[in-house]
Amino acid sequence: MSTLDLFERMPAAAEVVPALVPGELWVIDATALLFRAYYGMPSLRSPTGVPVGAVFGLSQLLLQIVRRSRARRVALVYDAGRETFRNRLDPRYKAQRGEPPPDLVPQFELALRLGQALGFAAYSVPDFEADDLMATLARHAGAAGVGARLVSVDKDVCQLVRDEGPAVALEDPKTGDIQDEAGVRQRMGVAPARIVDVMALMGDSSDNIPGVRGVGPLAAIALIDAFGDLEGIYADLGRVEALTLRGAKGLAKKLEAGRAEAFLARDLVRLCDAVPIAVGSAAPGRAAVPQGPGGLLGQTCWQGPRADAGALFDELGTRGPLRAFAALRAALG
């Protein structure tokens, strides 16, 4: 199957549903979508032989999300590399993860260029993860008086959810299912504000964060429910034995032994909402958040593909995605 055959069959953009909350800022984890697309798309190459299957898959997923949500303010966030400030805090952080597949590596930069060519605000900042950019943009959106819809499956992002306006909700990129604070409590067992402390205790094997040895999810949730946060626990360890929790008598010793690991884990789990996003002209691959009239809201208002987008899609091998996004923008009015 050629890239042209595949993307000439991209669905028409006329069928859209009403926006759930007009004015929201949709923040989409494009790096996570790229990985998902890589494992779900056939192996495709550009006319010059560069792997492009994941990039085209990303364009399909973005088209589905924007069509479904009818989003008008959209920001794409990307990881800027494997090393971040968290690796300096703890060299073990994500150390268990192997290198990305060789044919995916050249597609990281192409994915960023794709987002820019399609006219979206595309953010990538060295030393920070896409989740940190989500946190930062959600804060900027709130300051500008609008809510944020965070399109991600990462449980770390649950800590950002809030019902109080301007609200922040989490949306599944595949199904469109939305999690508010109640949804997060059902998924994680605690309110969003307490997630970092729970994860600090129980750790996160997917990111190679140990947490406190011997403290699992049930114990971590019970401890945070009883004490509120890590400071509350370590200020009153003697009260831990009184909890109606299996193994409570030995839990205080485990907590004392893992004190340093707990606070380190919390620093690793907590998302940074103060990523230094450039003001004014941005270097290639770095979208700026301008100050003054418009600000972030003007930066992220999607006006459709850029005038020079055709060159990138010619390089990739087809203008099918470009036509699909142009039709979608016209359908949005």
Short mmCIF file of N, CA and C in Angstrom, two decimals, residues 179-247:
data_model
loop_
_atom_site.label_atom_id
_atom_site.label_comp_id
_atom_site.label_asym_id
_atom_site.label_seq_id
_atom_site.Cartn_x
_atom_site.Cartn_y
_atom_site.Cartn_z
N GLN A 179 -12.38 12.60 31.66
CA GLN A 179 -12.27 12.42 33.10
C GLN A 179 -12.20 13.77 33.79
N ASP A 180 -13.17 14.00 34.69
CA ASP A 180 -13.11 15.15 35.57
C ASP A 180 -12.55 14.67 36.91
N GLU A 181 -12.72 15.44 37.98
CA GLU A 181 -12.16 15.03 39.27
C GLU A 181 -12.76 13.71 39.74
N ALA A 182 -14.05 13.51 39.53
CA ALA A 182 -14.68 12.25 39.93
C ALA A 182 -14.10 11.08 39.14
N GLY A 183 -13.85 11.29 37.86
CA GLY A 183 -13.27 10.25 37.04
C GLY A 183 -11.86 9.90 37.47
N VAL A 184 -11.11 10.92 37.86
CA VAL A 184 -9.75 10.67 38.35
C VAL A 184 -9.78 9.90 39.66
N ARG A 185 -10.70 10.26 40.55
CA ARG A 185 -10.81 9.53 41.82
C ARG A 185 -11.15 8.06 41.57
N GLN A 186 -12.00 7.81 40.59
CA GLN A 186 -12.35 6.43 40.27
C GLN A 186 -11.15 5.69 39.68
N ARG A 187 -10.37 6.36 38.87
CA ARG A 187 -9.21 5.74 38.22
C ARG A 187 -8.04 5.56 39.16
N MET A 188 -7.76 6.58 39.98
CA MET A 188 -6.54 6.60 40.77
C MET A 188 -6.77 6.33 42.26
N GLY A 189 -8.02 6.43 42.71
CA GLY A 189 -8.33 6.18 44.12
C GLY A 189 -8.25 7.39 45.01
N VAL A 190 -7.77 8.50 44.50
CA VAL A 190 -7.68 9.74 45.27
C VAL A 190 -7.99 10.92 44.37
N ALA A 191 -8.19 12.08 44.99
CA ALA A 191 -8.42 13.31 44.23
C ALA A 191 -7.14 13.71 43.50
N PRO A 192 -7.26 14.47 42.41
CA PRO A 192 -6.07 14.88 41.65
C PRO A 192 -4.99 15.54 42.50
N ALA A 193 -5.38 16.36 43.47
CA ALA A 193 -4.39 17.08 44.28
C ALA A 193 -3.54 16.15 45.13
N ARG A 194 -3.97 14.91 45.33
CA ARG A 194 -3.23 13.99 46.19
C ARG A 194 -2.46 12.92 45.42
N ILE A 195 -2.54 12.97 44.11
CA ILE A 195 -1.93 11.92 43.29
C ILE A 195 -0.42 11.88 43.45
N VAL A 196 0.24 13.04 43.46
CA VAL A 196 1.70 13.03 43.54
C VAL A 196 2.19 12.40 44.84
N ASP A 197 1.47 12.59 45.94
CA ASP A 197 1.88 12.00 47.20
C ASP A 197 1.64 10.49 47.22
N VAL A 198 0.52 10.06 46.65
CA VAL A 198 0.27 8.62 46.56
C VAL A 198 1.33 7.94 45.70
N MET A 199 1.63 8.52 44.56
CA MET A 199 2.62 7.92 43.67
C MET A 199 4.02 7.99 44.26
N ALA A 200 4.28 9.01 45.07
CA ALA A 200 5.58 9.10 45.75
C ALA A 200 5.78 7.92 46.68
N LEU A 201 4.72 7.46 47.31
CA LEU A 201 4.82 6.33 48.23
C LEU A 201 4.90 5.00 47.50
N MET A 202 4.06 4.81 46.51
CA MET A 202 3.99 3.49 45.87
C MET A 202 4.94 3.36 44.68
N GLY A 203 5.49 4.49 44.22
CA GLY A 203 6.39 4.45 43.08
C GLY A 203 5.66 4.26 41.77
N ASP A 204 6.44 4.19 40.70
CA ASP A 204 5.87 4.02 39.36
C ASP A 204 6.86 3.20 38.54
N SER A 205 6.57 1.93 38.38
CA SER A 205 7.50 1.03 37.69
C SER A 205 7.70 1.42 36.23
N SER A 206 6.68 2.02 35.60
CA SER A 206 6.82 2.38 34.19
C SER A 206 7.88 3.46 33.98
N ASP A 207 8.11 4.28 35.00
CA ASP A 207 9.14 5.32 34.91
C ASP A 207 10.37 4.99 35.77
N ASN A 208 10.39 3.77 36.31
CA ASN A 208 11.51 3.33 37.15
C ASN A 208 11.68 4.21 38.39
N ILE A 209 10.56 4.55 39.02
CA ILE A 209 10.57 5.31 40.26
C ILE A 209 10.23 4.35 41.39
N PRO A 210 11.18 4.05 42.28
CA PRO A 210 10.96 3.01 43.30
C PRO A 210 9.89 3.35 44.32
N GLY A 211 9.83 4.59 44.80
CA GLY A 211 8.94 4.90 45.91
C GLY A 211 9.45 4.25 47.19
N VAL A 212 8.55 3.99 48.13
CA VAL A 212 8.92 3.37 49.41
C VAL A 212 8.76 1.87 49.28
N ARG A 213 9.84 1.16 49.52
CA ARG A 213 9.81 -0.30 49.40
C ARG A 213 8.77 -0.89 50.36
N GLY A 214 7.91 -1.76 49.83
CA GLY A 214 6.92 -2.43 50.65
C GLY A 214 5.60 -1.70 50.79
N VAL A 215 5.47 -0.53 50.17
CA VAL A 215 4.22 0.23 50.22
C VAL A 215 3.54 0.15 48.85
N GLY A 216 2.41 -0.53 48.81
CA GLY A 216 1.66 -0.68 47.56
C GLY A 216 0.56 0.36 47.42
N PRO A 217 -0.23 0.25 46.36
CA PRO A 217 -1.27 1.26 46.10
C PRO A 217 -2.29 1.40 47.23
N LEU A 218 -2.77 0.28 47.78
CA LEU A 218 -3.79 0.37 48.82
C LEU A 218 -3.26 1.07 50.07
N ALA A 219 -2.04 0.70 50.47
CA ALA A 219 -1.43 1.34 51.64
C ALA A 219 -1.16 2.82 51.37
N ALA A 220 -0.67 3.13 50.17
CA ALA A 220 -0.37 4.52 49.84
C ALA A 220 -1.62 5.38 49.89
N ILE A 221 -2.71 4.88 49.32
CA ILE A 221 -3.96 5.63 49.33
C ILE A 221 -4.47 5.81 50.76
N ALA A 222 -4.41 4.74 51.56
CA ALA A 222 -4.88 4.82 52.95
C ALA A 222 -4.05 5.83 53.74
N LEU A 223 -2.75 5.85 53.52
CA LEU A 223 -1.89 6.78 54.24
C LEU A 223 -2.20 8.23 53.88
N ILE A 224 -2.36 8.50 52.59
CA ILE A 224 -2.64 9.87 52.17
C ILE A 224 -4.04 10.29 52.59
N ASP A 225 -4.99 9.37 52.57
CA ASP A 225 -6.33 9.69 53.07
C ASP A 225 -6.27 10.07 54.55
N ALA A 226 -5.41 9.39 55.31
CA ALA A 226 -5.33 9.62 56.75
C ALA A 226 -4.51 10.85 57.11
N PHE A 227 -3.44 11.11 56.36
CA PHE A 227 -2.50 12.17 56.75
C PHE A 227 -2.48 13.37 55.80
N GLY A 228 -3.02 13.22 54.61
CA GLY A 228 -3.09 14.35 53.69
C GLY A 228 -1.96 14.43 52.70
N ASP A 229 -0.71 14.31 53.18
CA ASP A 229 0.44 14.40 52.29
C ASP A 229 1.66 13.79 52.98
N LEU A 230 2.80 13.81 52.31
CA LEU A 230 4.02 13.22 52.88
C LEU A 230 4.42 13.92 54.16
N GLU A 231 4.32 15.24 54.18
CA GLU A 231 4.71 15.97 55.38
C GLU A 231 3.88 15.53 56.58
N GLY A 232 2.58 15.33 56.36
CA GLY A 232 1.72 14.89 57.44
C GLY A 232 2.10 13.52 57.96
N ILE A 233 2.47 12.62 57.05
CA ILE A 233 2.88 11.27 57.45
C ILE A 233 4.15 11.32 58.29
N TYR A 234 5.15 12.00 57.79
CA TYR A 234 6.46 11.98 58.46
C TYR A 234 6.50 12.87 59.70
N ALA A 235 5.50 13.70 59.86
CA ALA A 235 5.41 14.47 61.10
C ALA A 235 4.78 13.66 62.23
N ASP A 236 4.16 12.52 61.88
CA ASP A 236 3.44 11.76 62.90
C ASP A 236 3.50 10.25 62.59
N LEU A 237 4.70 9.75 62.40
CA LEU A 237 4.87 8.33 62.06
C LEU A 237 4.31 7.40 63.14
N GLY A 238 4.34 7.87 64.37
CA GLY A 238 3.86 7.02 65.45
C GLY A 238 2.39 6.65 65.33
N ARG A 239 1.63 7.46 64.62
CA ARG A 239 0.20 7.21 64.47
C ARG A 239 -0.11 6.20 63.38
N VAL A 240 0.92 5.84 62.57
CA VAL A 240 0.68 4.94 61.45
C VAL A 240 0.20 3.57 61.93
N GLU A 241 0.77 3.10 63.06
CA GLU A 241 0.41 1.77 63.57
C GLU A 241 -1.07 1.68 63.97
N ALA A 242 -1.69 2.81 64.22
CA ALA A 242 -3.09 2.80 64.65
C ALA A 242 -4.07 2.69 63.48
N LEU A 243 -3.56 2.77 62.27
CA LEU A 243 -4.45 2.68 61.11
C LEU A 243 -5.04 1.28 60.99
N THR A 244 -6.29 1.21 60.56
CA THR A 244 -6.94 -0.08 60.32
C THR A 244 -6.54 -0.56 58.93
N LEU A 245 -5.29 -0.96 58.83
CA LEU A 245 -4.71 -1.32 57.55
C LEU A 245 -3.84 -2.55 57.75
N ARG A 246 -3.97 -3.50 56.89
CA ARG A 246 -3.17 -4.72 57.00
C ARG A 246 -1.68 -4.37 56.96
N GLY A 247 -0.94 -4.90 57.92
CA GLY A 247 0.49 -4.64 58.00
C GLY A 247 0.85 -3.29 58.58
#
